[in-house]
PDB file of C-alpha atoms in Angstrom:
ATOM      1  CA  UNK A   9      26.226 -15.917 -83.362  1.00 73.00           C
ATOM      2  CA  UNK A  10      24.661 -18.761 -81.386  1.00 82.00           C
ATOM      3  CA  UNK A  11      25.886 -19.205 -77.836  1.00 90.00           C
ATOM      4  CA  UNK A  12      26.668 -22.874 -78.444  1.00 94.00           C
ATOM      5  CA  UNK A  13      27.252 -24.214 -81.943  1.00 94.00           C
ATOM      6  CA  UNK A  14      27.686 -27.815 -82.981  1.00 95.00           C
ATOM      7  CA  UNK A  15      28.458 -29.680 -86.190  1.00 90.00           C
ATOM      8  CA  UNK A  16      25.170 -29.796 -88.079  1.00 85.00           C
ATOM      9  CA  UNK A  17      25.253 -33.521 -88.828  1.00 88.00           C
ATOM     10  CA  UNK A  18      23.853 -36.072 -89.305  1.00 94.00           C
ATOM     11  CA  UNK A  19      26.833 -38.379 -89.064  1.00 96.00           C
ATOM     12  CA  UNK A  20      26.357 -41.804 -90.634  1.00 97.00           C
ATOM     13  CA  UNK A  21      29.144 -44.216 -89.718  1.00 97.00           C
ATOM     14  CA  UNK A  22      29.707 -47.979 -89.788  1.00 98.00           C
ATOM     15  CA  UNK A  23      30.061 -50.003 -86.620  1.00 98.00           C
ATOM     16  CA  UNK A  24      33.567 -49.838 -85.236  1.00 98.00           C
ATOM     17  CA  UNK A  25      34.284 -46.388 -86.643  1.00 98.00           C
ATOM     18  CA  UNK A  26      35.715 -43.510 -84.671  1.00 98.00           C
ATOM     19  CA  UNK A  27      33.632 -40.355 -84.763  1.00 97.00           C
ATOM     20  CA  UNK A  28      34.340 -36.869 -83.438  1.00 97.00           C
ATOM     21  CA  UNK A  29      31.870 -34.135 -82.564  1.00 97.00           C
ATOM     22  CA  UNK A  30      32.881 -30.500 -82.324  1.00 96.00           C
ATOM     23  CA  UNK A  31      31.320 -27.652 -80.415  1.00 96.00           C
ATOM     24  CA  UNK A  32      32.169 -23.982 -79.910  1.00 97.00           C
ATOM     25  CA  UNK A  33      30.789 -21.552 -77.356  1.00 96.00           C
ATOM     26  CA  UNK A  34      30.689 -17.771 -77.378  1.00 94.00           C
ATOM     27  CA  UNK A  35      30.831 -16.814 -73.693  1.00 91.00           C
ATOM     28  CA  UNK A  36      34.406 -16.907 -72.431  1.00 89.00           C
ATOM     29  CA  UNK A  37      33.111 -16.759 -68.832  1.00 89.00           C
ATOM     30  CA  UNK A  38      31.366 -20.129 -69.181  1.00 90.00           C
ATOM     31  CA  UNK A  39      32.035 -22.276 -66.161  1.00 85.00           C
ATOM     32  CA  UNK A  40      31.090 -25.881 -66.825  1.00 91.00           C
ATOM     33  CA  UNK A  41      30.762 -28.075 -69.858  1.00 94.00           C
ATOM     34  CA  UNK A  42      28.874 -31.260 -70.573  1.00 95.00           C
ATOM     35  CA  UNK A  43      27.874 -33.706 -73.256  1.00 97.00           C
ATOM     36  CA  UNK A  44      24.330 -35.060 -73.117  1.00 97.00           C
ATOM     37  CA  UNK A  45      22.856 -37.831 -75.214  1.00 97.00           C
ATOM     38  CA  UNK A  46      19.252 -37.765 -76.430  1.00 96.00           C
ATOM     39  CA  UNK A  47      17.596 -40.802 -77.950  1.00 96.00           C
ATOM     40  CA  UNK A  48      14.706 -40.307 -80.348  1.00 92.00           C
ATOM     41  CA  UNK A  49      11.631 -38.955 -78.527  1.00 90.00           C
ATOM     42  CA  UNK A  50      13.310 -39.310 -75.124  1.00 94.00           C
ATOM     43  CA  UNK A  51      14.743 -36.926 -72.581  1.00 96.00           C
ATOM     44  CA  UNK A  52      18.414 -35.859 -72.690  1.00 96.00           C
ATOM     45  CA  UNK A  53      20.694 -37.830 -70.390  1.00 96.00           C
ATOM     46  CA  UNK A  54      24.068 -36.776 -69.097  1.00 95.00           C
ATOM     47  CA  UNK A  55      26.847 -38.560 -70.964  1.00 96.00           C
ATOM     48  CA  UNK A  56      29.811 -36.912 -69.323  1.00 95.00           C
ATOM     49  CA  UNK A  57      31.133 -33.705 -67.883  1.00 92.00           C
ATOM     50  CA  UNK A  58      34.087 -32.093 -69.642  1.00 94.00           C
ATOM     51  CA  UNK A  59      37.118 -31.046 -67.628  1.00 87.00           C
ATOM     52  CA  UNK A  60      39.979 -28.754 -68.592  1.00 86.00           C
ATOM     53  CA  UNK A  61      42.456 -31.612 -68.481  1.00 86.00           C
ATOM     54  CA  UNK A  62      40.327 -33.768 -70.721  1.00 87.00           C
ATOM     55  CA  UNK A  63      38.582 -36.897 -69.524  1.00 92.00           C
ATOM     56  CA  UNK A  64      37.793 -40.355 -70.715  1.00 94.00           C
ATOM     57  CA  UNK A  65      34.986 -42.790 -69.942  1.00 94.00           C
ATOM     58  CA  UNK A  66      35.440 -46.079 -71.721  1.00 96.00           C
ATOM     59  CA  UNK A  67      35.107 -45.451 -75.457  1.00 98.00           C
ATOM     60  CA  UNK A  68      34.254 -41.780 -74.934  1.00 98.00           C
ATOM     61  CA  UNK A  69      36.810 -38.989 -74.643  1.00 97.00           C
ATOM     62  CA  UNK A  70      35.952 -35.336 -74.051  1.00 97.00           C
ATOM     63  CA  UNK A  71      38.316 -32.414 -74.517  1.00 96.00           C
ATOM     64  CA  UNK A  72      38.041 -28.731 -73.623  1.00 96.00           C
ATOM     65  CA  UNK A  73      40.105 -25.884 -75.019  1.00 94.00           C
ATOM     66  CA  UNK A  74      39.211 -22.732 -73.082  1.00 93.00           C
ATOM     67  CA  UNK A  75      41.490 -20.489 -75.158  1.00 93.00           C
ATOM     68  CA  UNK A  76      39.705 -21.493 -78.356  1.00 94.00           C
ATOM     69  CA  UNK A  77      36.324 -21.913 -76.630  1.00 95.00           C
ATOM     70  CA  UNK A  78      36.062 -25.338 -78.153  1.00 95.00           C
ATOM     71  CA  UNK A  79      34.757 -28.670 -76.852  1.00 96.00           C
ATOM     72  CA  UNK A  80      34.990 -32.063 -78.494  1.00 97.00           C
ATOM     73  CA  UNK A  81      33.665 -35.572 -77.997  1.00 98.00           C
ATOM     74  CA  UNK A  82      35.380 -38.604 -79.490  1.00 98.00           C
ATOM     75  CA  UNK A  83      33.647 -41.968 -79.697  1.00 98.00           C
ATOM     76  CA  UNK A  84      35.866 -44.934 -80.501  1.00 98.00           C
ATOM     77  CA  UNK A  85      34.721 -48.339 -81.753  1.00 98.00           C
ATOM     78  CA  UNK A  86      31.183 -47.062 -82.255  1.00 98.00           C
ATOM     79  CA  UNK A  87      28.277 -49.405 -81.527  1.00 98.00           C
ATOM     80  CA  UNK A  88      24.777 -49.539 -82.958  1.00 98.00           C
ATOM     81  CA  UNK A  89      23.553 -48.439 -79.538  1.00 97.00           C
ATOM     82  CA  UNK A  90      25.527 -45.182 -79.836  1.00 98.00           C
ATOM     83  CA  UNK A  91      22.975 -43.950 -82.380  1.00 98.00           C
ATOM     84  CA  UNK A  92      21.443 -40.833 -80.844  1.00 97.00           C
ATOM     85  CA  UNK A  93      21.686 -37.055 -80.874  1.00 96.00           C
ATOM     86  CA  UNK A  94      24.622 -35.633 -78.923  1.00 97.00           C
ATOM     87  CA  UNK A  95      24.106 -32.275 -77.225  1.00 96.00           C
ATOM     88  CA  UNK A  96      26.923 -29.945 -76.284  1.00 96.00           C
ATOM     89  CA  UNK A  97      26.009 -28.024 -73.138  1.00 95.00           C
ATOM     90  CA  UNK A  98      27.667 -25.032 -71.511  1.00 94.00           C
ATOM     91  CA  UNK A  99      26.891 -23.500 -68.122  1.00 90.00           C
ATOM     92  CA  UNK A 100      27.118 -19.799 -67.615  1.00 80.00           C
ATOM     93  CA  UNK A 101      25.351 -17.508 -65.185  1.00 74.00           C
ATOM     94  CA  UNK A 102      23.647 -20.389 -63.431  1.00 73.00           C
ATOM     95  CA  UNK A 103      21.913 -21.649 -66.548  1.00 83.00           C
ATOM     96  CA  UNK A 104      22.663 -24.351 -69.070  1.00 89.00           C
ATOM     97  CA  UNK A 105      22.864 -23.426 -72.732  1.00 91.00           C
ATOM     98  CA  UNK A 106      22.240 -26.308 -75.118  1.00 92.00           C
ATOM     99  CA  UNK A 107      23.562 -26.689 -78.608  1.00 93.00           C
ATOM    100  CA  UNK A 108      21.242 -27.847 -81.361  1.00 92.00           C
ATOM    101  CA  UNK A 109      22.692 -31.335 -81.222  1.00 94.00           C
ATOM    102  CA  UNK A 110      24.460 -33.558 -83.719  1.00 95.00           C
ATOM    103  CA  UNK A 111      22.700 -36.706 -84.823  1.00 96.00           C
ATOM    104  CA  UNK A 112      24.737 -39.902 -85.043  1.00 97.00           C
ATOM    105  CA  UNK A 113      23.563 -42.989 -86.876  1.00 97.00           C
ATOM    106  CA  UNK A 114      25.727 -46.104 -86.576  1.00 98.00           C
ATOM    107  CA  UNK A 115      25.050 -48.708 -89.248  1.00 97.00           C
ATOM    108  CA  UNK A 116      25.869 -52.437 -89.240  1.00 96.00           C
TER     109      UNK A 116
ATOM    110  CA  UNK B  18      18.424 -41.912 -55.197  1.00 82.00           C
ATOM    111  CA  UNK B  19      16.718 -39.032 -56.921  1.00 84.00           C
ATOM    112  CA  UNK B  20      13.768 -39.511 -59.260  1.00 91.00           C
ATOM    113  CA  UNK B  21      11.879 -37.014 -61.360  1.00 95.00           C
ATOM    114  CA  UNK B  22       8.340 -37.567 -62.588  1.00 95.00           C
ATOM    115  CA  UNK B  23       6.339 -35.783 -65.240  1.00 97.00           C
ATOM    116  CA  UNK B  24       2.785 -36.269 -66.356  1.00 92.00           C
ATOM    117  CA  UNK B  25       1.034 -36.726 -68.569  1.00 93.00           C
ATOM    118  CA  UNK B  26       3.410 -38.390 -71.030  1.00 94.00           C
ATOM    119  CA  UNK B  27       1.426 -37.244 -74.053  1.00 96.00           C
ATOM    120  CA  UNK B  28      -1.323 -34.689 -74.471  1.00 97.00           C
ATOM    121  CA  UNK B  29      -3.444 -33.497 -77.372  1.00 97.00           C
ATOM    122  CA  UNK B  30      -5.265 -30.236 -76.738  1.00 97.00           C
ATOM    123  CA  UNK B  31      -7.350 -27.865 -78.889  1.00 97.00           C
ATOM    124  CA  UNK B  32      -6.236 -24.312 -79.501  1.00 97.00           C
ATOM    125  CA  UNK B  33      -7.543 -22.017 -76.788  1.00 97.00           C
ATOM    126  CA  UNK B  34      -7.772 -24.688 -74.105  1.00 97.00           C
ATOM    127  CA  UNK B  35      -5.919 -24.445 -70.773  1.00 97.00           C
ATOM    128  CA  UNK B  36      -2.826 -26.446 -69.872  1.00 96.00           C
ATOM    129  CA  UNK B  37      -1.346 -27.809 -66.691  1.00 96.00           C
ATOM    130  CA  UNK B  38       1.798 -29.965 -66.665  1.00 97.00           C
ATOM    131  CA  UNK B  39       3.204 -31.249 -63.429  1.00 96.00           C
ATOM    132  CA  UNK B  40       6.697 -32.226 -62.394  1.00 97.00           C
ATOM    133  CA  UNK B  41       7.751 -33.707 -59.060  1.00 97.00           C
ATOM    134  CA  UNK B  42      11.158 -34.680 -57.735  1.00 96.00           C
ATOM    135  CA  UNK B  43      11.928 -37.297 -55.092  1.00 94.00           C
ATOM    136  CA  UNK B  44      15.031 -37.924 -53.060  1.00 92.00           C
ATOM    137  CA  UNK B  45      16.410 -34.404 -52.803  1.00 89.00           C
ATOM    138  CA  UNK B  46      15.593 -31.177 -51.008  1.00 88.00           C
ATOM    139  CA  UNK B  47      15.513 -27.605 -52.289  1.00 90.00           C
ATOM    140  CA  UNK B  48      16.516 -28.472 -55.836  1.00 93.00           C
ATOM    141  CA  UNK B  49      16.724 -25.950 -58.646  1.00 92.00           C
ATOM    142  CA  UNK B  50      13.898 -26.781 -61.050  1.00 95.00           C
ATOM    143  CA  UNK B  51      13.628 -25.990 -64.749  1.00 95.00           C
ATOM    144  CA  UNK B  52      11.077 -26.149 -67.559  1.00 96.00           C
ATOM    145  CA  UNK B  53      12.329 -26.528 -71.129  1.00 96.00           C
ATOM    146  CA  UNK B  54      10.574 -26.861 -74.454  1.00 95.00           C
ATOM    147  CA  UNK B  55      11.942 -28.656 -77.476  1.00 93.00           C
ATOM    148  CA  UNK B  56      10.087 -27.944 -80.705  1.00 87.00           C
ATOM    149  CA  UNK B  57      10.272 -30.550 -83.472  1.00 79.00           C
ATOM    150  CA  UNK B  58      13.791 -30.688 -84.897  1.00 74.00           C
ATOM    151  CA  UNK B  59      15.051 -27.901 -82.674  1.00 78.00           C
ATOM    152  CA  UNK B  60      17.176 -27.432 -79.576  1.00 84.00           C
ATOM    153  CA  UNK B  61      16.097 -27.077 -75.968  1.00 91.00           C
ATOM    154  CA  UNK B  62      14.698 -23.707 -74.976  1.00 91.00           C
ATOM    155  CA  UNK B  63      14.704 -22.770 -71.298  1.00 92.00           C
ATOM    156  CA  UNK B  64      11.276 -21.440 -70.332  1.00 95.00           C
ATOM    157  CA  UNK B  65      11.366 -21.034 -66.541  1.00 95.00           C
ATOM    158  CA  UNK B  66      13.573 -21.867 -63.614  1.00 92.00           C
ATOM    159  CA  UNK B  67      13.079 -21.812 -59.870  1.00 94.00           C
ATOM    160  CA  UNK B  68      15.565 -21.765 -57.013  1.00 92.00           C
ATOM    161  CA  UNK B  69      12.919 -22.128 -54.296  1.00 93.00           C
ATOM    162  CA  UNK B  70       9.236 -22.213 -53.378  1.00 94.00           C
ATOM    163  CA  UNK B  71       7.382 -19.347 -55.005  1.00 92.00           C
ATOM    164  CA  UNK B  72      10.507 -18.132 -56.828  1.00 94.00           C
ATOM    165  CA  UNK B  73      10.092 -18.222 -60.604  1.00 94.00           C
ATOM    166  CA  UNK B  74      12.308 -16.702 -63.271  1.00 92.00           C
ATOM    167  CA  UNK B  75      10.969 -16.424 -66.790  1.00 91.00           C
ATOM    168  CA  UNK B  76      13.383 -16.700 -69.679  1.00 87.00           C
ATOM    169  CA  UNK B  77      11.145 -16.110 -72.656  1.00 81.00           C
ATOM    170  CA  UNK B  78       7.981 -13.961 -72.657  1.00 65.00           C
ATOM    171  CA  UNK B  79       5.169 -16.108 -73.970  1.00 78.00           C
ATOM    172  CA  UNK B  80       1.839 -17.714 -73.411  1.00 87.00           C
ATOM    173  CA  UNK B  81       2.980 -19.833 -70.473  1.00 94.00           C
ATOM    174  CA  UNK B  82       3.467 -19.454 -66.729  1.00 95.00           C
ATOM    175  CA  UNK B  83       5.055 -21.552 -64.013  1.00 96.00           C
ATOM    176  CA  UNK B  84       4.527 -22.056 -60.311  1.00 97.00           C
ATOM    177  CA  UNK B  85       6.311 -23.855 -57.518  1.00 97.00           C
ATOM    178  CA  UNK B  86       3.800 -24.446 -54.735  1.00 96.00           C
ATOM    179  CA  UNK B  87       5.978 -26.990 -52.916  1.00 95.00           C
ATOM    180  CA  UNK B  88       9.696 -27.604 -52.662  1.00 95.00           C
ATOM    181  CA  UNK B  89       9.697 -30.520 -55.070  1.00 95.00           C
ATOM    182  CA  UNK B  90       6.757 -29.625 -57.304  1.00 96.00           C
ATOM    183  CA  UNK B  91       6.931 -27.499 -60.428  1.00 97.00           C
ATOM    184  CA  UNK B  92       3.891 -26.729 -62.582  1.00 97.00           C
ATOM    185  CA  UNK B  93       3.708 -25.309 -66.088  1.00 97.00           C
ATOM    186  CA  UNK B  94       0.433 -23.686 -67.110  1.00 96.00           C
ATOM    187  CA  UNK B  95      -1.320 -21.824 -69.839  1.00 96.00           C
ATOM    188  CA  UNK B  96      -4.728 -20.202 -69.896  1.00 95.00           C
ATOM    189  CA  UNK B  97      -5.127 -20.488 -73.666  1.00 95.00           C
ATOM    190  CA  UNK B  98      -2.937 -22.707 -75.817  1.00 95.00           C
ATOM    191  CA  UNK B  99      -1.620 -21.622 -79.193  1.00 94.00           C
ATOM    192  CA  UNK B 100      -0.581 -23.851 -82.089  1.00 94.00           C
ATOM    193  CA  UNK B 101       3.000 -22.720 -81.486  1.00 92.00           C
ATOM    194  CA  UNK B 102       2.899 -24.207 -77.975  1.00 94.00           C
ATOM    195  CA  UNK B 103       3.214 -27.709 -79.429  1.00 94.00           C
ATOM    196  CA  UNK B 104       6.430 -29.433 -78.453  1.00 95.00           C
ATOM    197  CA  UNK B 105       8.238 -31.683 -76.039  1.00 96.00           C
ATOM    198  CA  UNK B 106       8.172 -30.223 -72.527  1.00 97.00           C
ATOM    199  CA  UNK B 107      10.933 -31.285 -70.206  1.00 97.00           C
ATOM    200  CA  UNK B 108      11.337 -30.678 -66.509  1.00 97.00           C
ATOM    201  CA  UNK B 109      14.801 -30.873 -64.977  1.00 96.00           C
ATOM    202  CA  UNK B 110      16.328 -30.616 -61.526  1.00 95.00           C
ATOM    203  CA  UNK B 111      19.766 -29.728 -60.266  1.00 92.00           C
ATOM    204  CA  UNK B 112      21.618 -29.303 -57.011  1.00 85.00           C
ATOM    205  CA  UNK B 113      22.490 -25.607 -56.953  1.00 67.00           C
ATOM    206  CA  UNK B 114      23.190 -24.767 -60.620  1.00 59.00           C
ATOM    207  CA  UNK B 115      25.270 -27.745 -61.628  1.00 74.00           C
ATOM    208  CA  UNK B 116      24.456 -30.824 -63.710  1.00 87.00           C
ATOM    209  CA  UNK B 117      20.796 -31.043 -64.632  1.00 92.00           C
ATOM    210  CA  UNK B 118      18.776 -34.244 -64.770  1.00 94.00           C
ATOM    211  CA  UNK B 119      15.694 -34.468 -66.911  1.00 96.00           C
ATOM    212  CA  UNK B 120      12.307 -36.051 -66.453  1.00 97.00           C
ATOM    213  CA  UNK B 121      10.740 -38.228 -69.168  1.00 97.00           C
ATOM    214  CA  UNK B 122       8.920 -35.263 -70.720  1.00 97.00           C
ATOM    215  CA  UNK B 123       5.420 -34.479 -71.947  1.00 97.00           C
ATOM    216  CA  UNK B 124       4.745 -34.452 -75.667  1.00 96.00           C
ATOM    217  CA  UNK B 125       2.099 -31.778 -76.316  1.00 96.00           C
ATOM    218  CA  UNK B 126       0.238 -31.417 -79.587  1.00 96.00           C
ATOM    219  CA  UNK B 127      -2.028 -28.422 -80.003  1.00 96.00           C
ATOM    220  CA  UNK B 128      -4.575 -28.809 -82.804  1.00 96.00           C
TER     221      UNK B 128
END
Protein backbone atom coordinates (compact mmCIF):
# COMPACT_ATOMS: atom_id res chain seq x y z
CA UNK A 1 0.00 0.00 0.00
CA UNK A 2 1.32 3.44 -0.91
CA UNK A 3 1.99 5.79 1.98
CA UNK A 4 -0.13 8.52 0.40
CA UNK A 5 -2.80 7.70 -2.17
CA UNK A 6 -4.84 10.13 -4.21
CA UNK A 7 -7.69 9.91 -6.71
CA UNK A 8 -6.05 8.92 -9.99
CA UNK A 9 -7.70 11.61 -12.11
CA UNK A 10 -7.65 13.45 -14.41
CA UNK A 11 -10.67 15.54 -13.50
CA UNK A 12 -12.19 17.52 -16.36
CA UNK A 13 -14.74 20.06 -15.16
CA UNK A 14 -16.45 23.16 -16.56
CA UNK A 15 -15.79 26.61 -15.16
CA UNK A 16 -17.85 27.28 -12.07
CA UNK A 17 -18.01 23.63 -11.02
CA UNK A 18 -17.22 22.35 -7.56
CA UNK A 19 -14.58 19.65 -7.46
CA UNK A 20 -13.34 17.49 -4.59
CA UNK A 21 -10.03 15.67 -4.26
CA UNK A 22 -9.54 12.79 -1.87
CA UNK A 23 -6.40 11.46 -0.26
CA UNK A 24 -5.63 8.69 2.23
CA UNK A 25 -2.45 8.07 4.18
CA UNK A 26 -1.15 4.91 5.81
CA UNK A 27 0.91 6.16 8.76
CA UNK A 28 -1.35 6.98 11.70
CA UNK A 29 1.55 8.83 13.37
CA UNK A 30 1.68 11.42 10.58
CA UNK A 31 1.97 14.89 12.02
CA UNK A 32 1.22 17.51 9.39
CA UNK A 33 -0.77 17.66 6.20
CA UNK A 34 -0.65 19.89 3.17
CA UNK A 35 -2.00 20.43 -0.31
CA UNK A 36 0.46 21.59 -2.95
CA UNK A 37 -0.32 22.72 -6.47
CA UNK A 38 1.97 21.95 -9.41
CA UNK A 39 1.54 23.61 -12.77
CA UNK A 40 2.80 21.84 -15.87
CA UNK A 41 6.62 21.69 -15.90
CA UNK A 42 6.88 23.89 -12.80
CA UNK A 43 7.79 23.33 -9.19
CA UNK A 44 5.15 22.42 -6.58
CA UNK A 45 3.85 25.36 -4.57
CA UNK A 46 2.14 25.24 -1.22
CA UNK A 47 -1.60 25.72 -1.59
CA UNK A 48 -2.61 25.30 2.02
CA UNK A 49 -1.90 23.44 5.20
CA UNK A 50 -4.62 21.16 6.54
CA UNK A 51 -5.69 21.44 10.16
CA UNK A 52 -7.72 19.03 12.27
CA UNK A 53 -10.57 21.50 12.54
CA UNK A 54 -10.70 22.02 8.81
CA UNK A 55 -9.72 25.27 7.16
CA UNK A 56 -10.81 27.48 4.34
CA UNK A 57 -8.97 29.90 2.07
CA UNK A 58 -11.30 31.66 -0.31
CA UNK A 59 -12.72 29.06 -2.70
CA UNK A 60 -10.58 26.29 -1.22
CA UNK A 61 -11.57 24.16 1.76
CA UNK A 62 -9.39 21.43 3.28
CA UNK A 63 -10.57 18.77 5.70
CA UNK A 64 -8.70 16.20 7.78
CA UNK A 65 -10.13 13.08 9.38
CA UNK A 66 -7.41 11.52 11.54
CA UNK A 67 -9.55 8.53 12.54
CA UNK A 68 -10.07 7.57 8.90
CA UNK A 69 -6.63 8.84 7.82
CA UNK A 70 -8.30 10.84 5.12
CA UNK A 71 -7.68 14.32 3.70
CA UNK A 72 -9.80 16.24 1.23
CA UNK A 73 -9.63 19.42 -0.81
CA UNK A 74 -12.74 21.13 -2.13
CA UNK A 75 -12.56 23.80 -4.82
CA UNK A 76 -15.70 25.85 -5.35
CA UNK A 77 -16.52 27.97 -8.39
CA UNK A 78 -13.53 26.59 -10.28
CA UNK A 79 -11.60 28.91 -12.59
CA UNK A 80 -9.57 28.19 -15.70
CA UNK A 81 -6.51 29.16 -13.68
CA UNK A 82 -7.18 26.30 -11.23
CA UNK A 83 -6.02 23.84 -13.89
CA UNK A 84 -3.00 22.08 -12.39
CA UNK A 85 -1.99 18.92 -10.57
CA UNK A 86 -2.89 18.85 -6.88
CA UNK A 87 -0.53 16.99 -4.56
CA UNK A 88 -1.55 15.61 -1.20
CA UNK A 89 1.40 15.74 1.20
CA UNK A 90 1.87 14.17 4.62
CA UNK A 91 4.69 14.77 7.08
CA UNK A 92 5.97 11.97 9.22
CA UNK A 93 9.36 11.39 10.79
CA UNK A 94 10.67 14.74 9.64
CA UNK A 95 10.07 14.04 5.97
CA UNK A 96 7.32 14.90 3.53
CA UNK A 97 5.61 12.10 1.65
CA UNK A 98 3.97 13.17 -1.60
CA UNK A 99 1.03 11.57 -3.29
CA UNK A 100 1.12 10.98 -7.02
CA UNK A 101 -1.11 13.98 -7.63
CA UNK A 102 -4.50 14.46 -9.22
CA UNK A 103 -4.68 16.45 -12.42
CA UNK A 104 -7.46 19.01 -12.78
CA UNK A 105 -8.45 20.55 -16.08
CA UNK A 106 -11.04 23.34 -15.98
CA UNK A 107 -12.69 24.02 -19.33
CA UNK A 108 -14.55 27.13 -20.50
CA UNK B 1 12.00 37.16 2.29
CA UNK B 2 13.43 33.78 1.42
CA UNK B 3 14.46 32.85 -2.12
CA UNK B 4 15.72 29.59 -3.52
CA UNK B 5 17.75 29.33 -6.71
CA UNK B 6 18.59 26.35 -8.86
CA UNK B 7 20.71 26.10 -11.95
CA UNK B 8 20.85 25.23 -14.67
CA UNK B 9 17.16 25.28 -15.62
CA UNK B 10 17.60 22.63 -18.30
CA UNK B 11 20.42 20.24 -19.08
CA UNK B 12 21.04 17.61 -21.74
CA UNK B 13 23.87 15.23 -20.95
CA UNK B 14 25.23 12.04 -22.56
CA UNK B 15 25.18 8.76 -20.70
CA UNK B 16 28.34 8.34 -18.66
CA UNK B 17 29.01 12.04 -18.22
CA UNK B 18 29.29 13.71 -14.79
CA UNK B 19 26.62 15.91 -13.24
CA UNK B 20 26.60 18.82 -10.85
CA UNK B 21 23.40 20.67 -9.92
CA UNK B 22 23.49 23.55 -7.51
CA UNK B 23 20.90 24.97 -5.17
CA UNK B 24 21.26 28.07 -2.99
CA UNK B 25 18.88 29.65 -0.51
CA UNK B 26 18.75 33.30 0.53
CA UNK B 27 17.09 34.98 3.46
CA UNK B 28 17.26 32.21 6.03
CA UNK B 29 19.87 30.51 8.18
CA UNK B 30 20.45 26.83 8.89
CA UNK B 31 17.58 25.60 6.75
CA UNK B 32 16.81 21.94 6.15
CA UNK B 33 17.59 21.27 2.49
CA UNK B 34 16.19 18.56 0.24
CA UNK B 35 16.76 17.10 -3.23
CA UNK B 36 13.84 15.45 -5.01
CA UNK B 37 13.46 13.87 -8.41
CA UNK B 38 10.25 13.70 -10.40
CA UNK B 39 10.34 11.30 -13.33
CA UNK B 40 7.95 11.94 -16.22
CA UNK B 41 4.37 11.30 -15.11
CA UNK B 42 5.39 10.23 -11.63
CA UNK B 43 5.40 11.58 -8.10
CA UNK B 44 8.20 13.27 -6.20
CA UNK B 45 10.92 11.00 -4.87
CA UNK B 46 13.08 12.26 -2.01
CA UNK B 47 16.74 11.65 -2.83
CA UNK B 48 18.71 13.41 -0.08
CA UNK B 49 18.15 15.75 2.81
CA UNK B 50 20.45 17.78 5.01
CA UNK B 51 19.92 19.35 8.42
CA UNK B 52 23.29 21.13 8.46
CA UNK B 53 26.67 21.67 6.82
CA UNK B 54 28.27 18.36 5.92
CA UNK B 55 25.24 16.37 7.13
CA UNK B 56 23.64 14.35 4.35
CA UNK B 57 21.02 11.63 4.59
CA UNK B 58 20.40 9.43 1.58
CA UNK B 59 16.92 8.09 1.00
CA UNK B 60 17.40 5.92 -2.05
CA UNK B 61 20.63 4.10 -2.99
CA UNK B 62 21.52 5.12 -6.51
CA UNK B 63 23.94 6.73 -8.86
CA UNK B 64 23.82 10.14 -7.18
CA UNK B 65 25.45 11.90 -4.24
CA UNK B 66 24.86 15.17 -2.43
CA UNK B 67 26.99 17.64 -0.52
CA UNK B 68 26.39 20.70 1.59
CA UNK B 69 29.61 22.71 1.66
CA UNK B 70 27.96 25.86 3.03
CA UNK B 71 24.91 26.55 5.15
CA UNK B 72 22.75 27.65 2.25
CA UNK B 73 24.26 25.63 -0.59
CA UNK B 74 23.24 22.13 -1.60
CA UNK B 75 24.83 20.26 -4.51
CA UNK B 76 23.67 17.13 -6.30
CA UNK B 77 26.30 15.18 -8.21
CA UNK B 78 26.93 12.10 -10.23
CA UNK B 79 30.16 10.68 -11.59
CA UNK B 80 28.48 8.82 -14.45
CA UNK B 81 24.92 9.50 -15.56
CA UNK B 82 22.52 6.74 -16.52
CA UNK B 83 19.50 7.00 -18.81
CA UNK B 84 17.31 6.44 -15.75
CA UNK B 85 18.68 9.62 -14.16
CA UNK B 86 16.56 11.73 -16.50
CA UNK B 87 13.92 13.74 -14.70
CA UNK B 88 12.96 16.98 -13.03
CA UNK B 89 15.26 17.71 -10.09
CA UNK B 90 13.87 19.91 -7.37
CA UNK B 91 15.61 21.46 -4.41
CA UNK B 92 13.55 22.51 -1.40
CA UNK B 93 14.16 24.22 1.91
CA UNK B 94 12.33 24.22 5.21
CA UNK B 95 12.63 25.69 8.67
CA UNK B 96 13.17 22.66 10.89
CA UNK B 97 11.03 19.94 9.26
CA UNK B 98 7.89 21.88 8.50
CA UNK B 99 6.49 23.28 5.25
CA UNK B 100 8.88 22.91 2.35
CA UNK B 101 9.38 25.47 -0.39
CA UNK B 102 10.69 24.44 -3.76
CA UNK B 103 13.12 25.97 -6.20
CA UNK B 104 12.29 26.26 -9.92
CA UNK B 105 13.93 22.91 -10.71
CA UNK B 106 16.37 21.54 -13.27
CA UNK B 107 15.04 19.45 -16.12
CA UNK B 108 17.69 16.83 -16.94
CA UNK B 109 17.65 14.70 -20.06
CA UNK B 110 20.23 11.95 -20.35
CA UNK B 111 20.72 10.69 -23.91
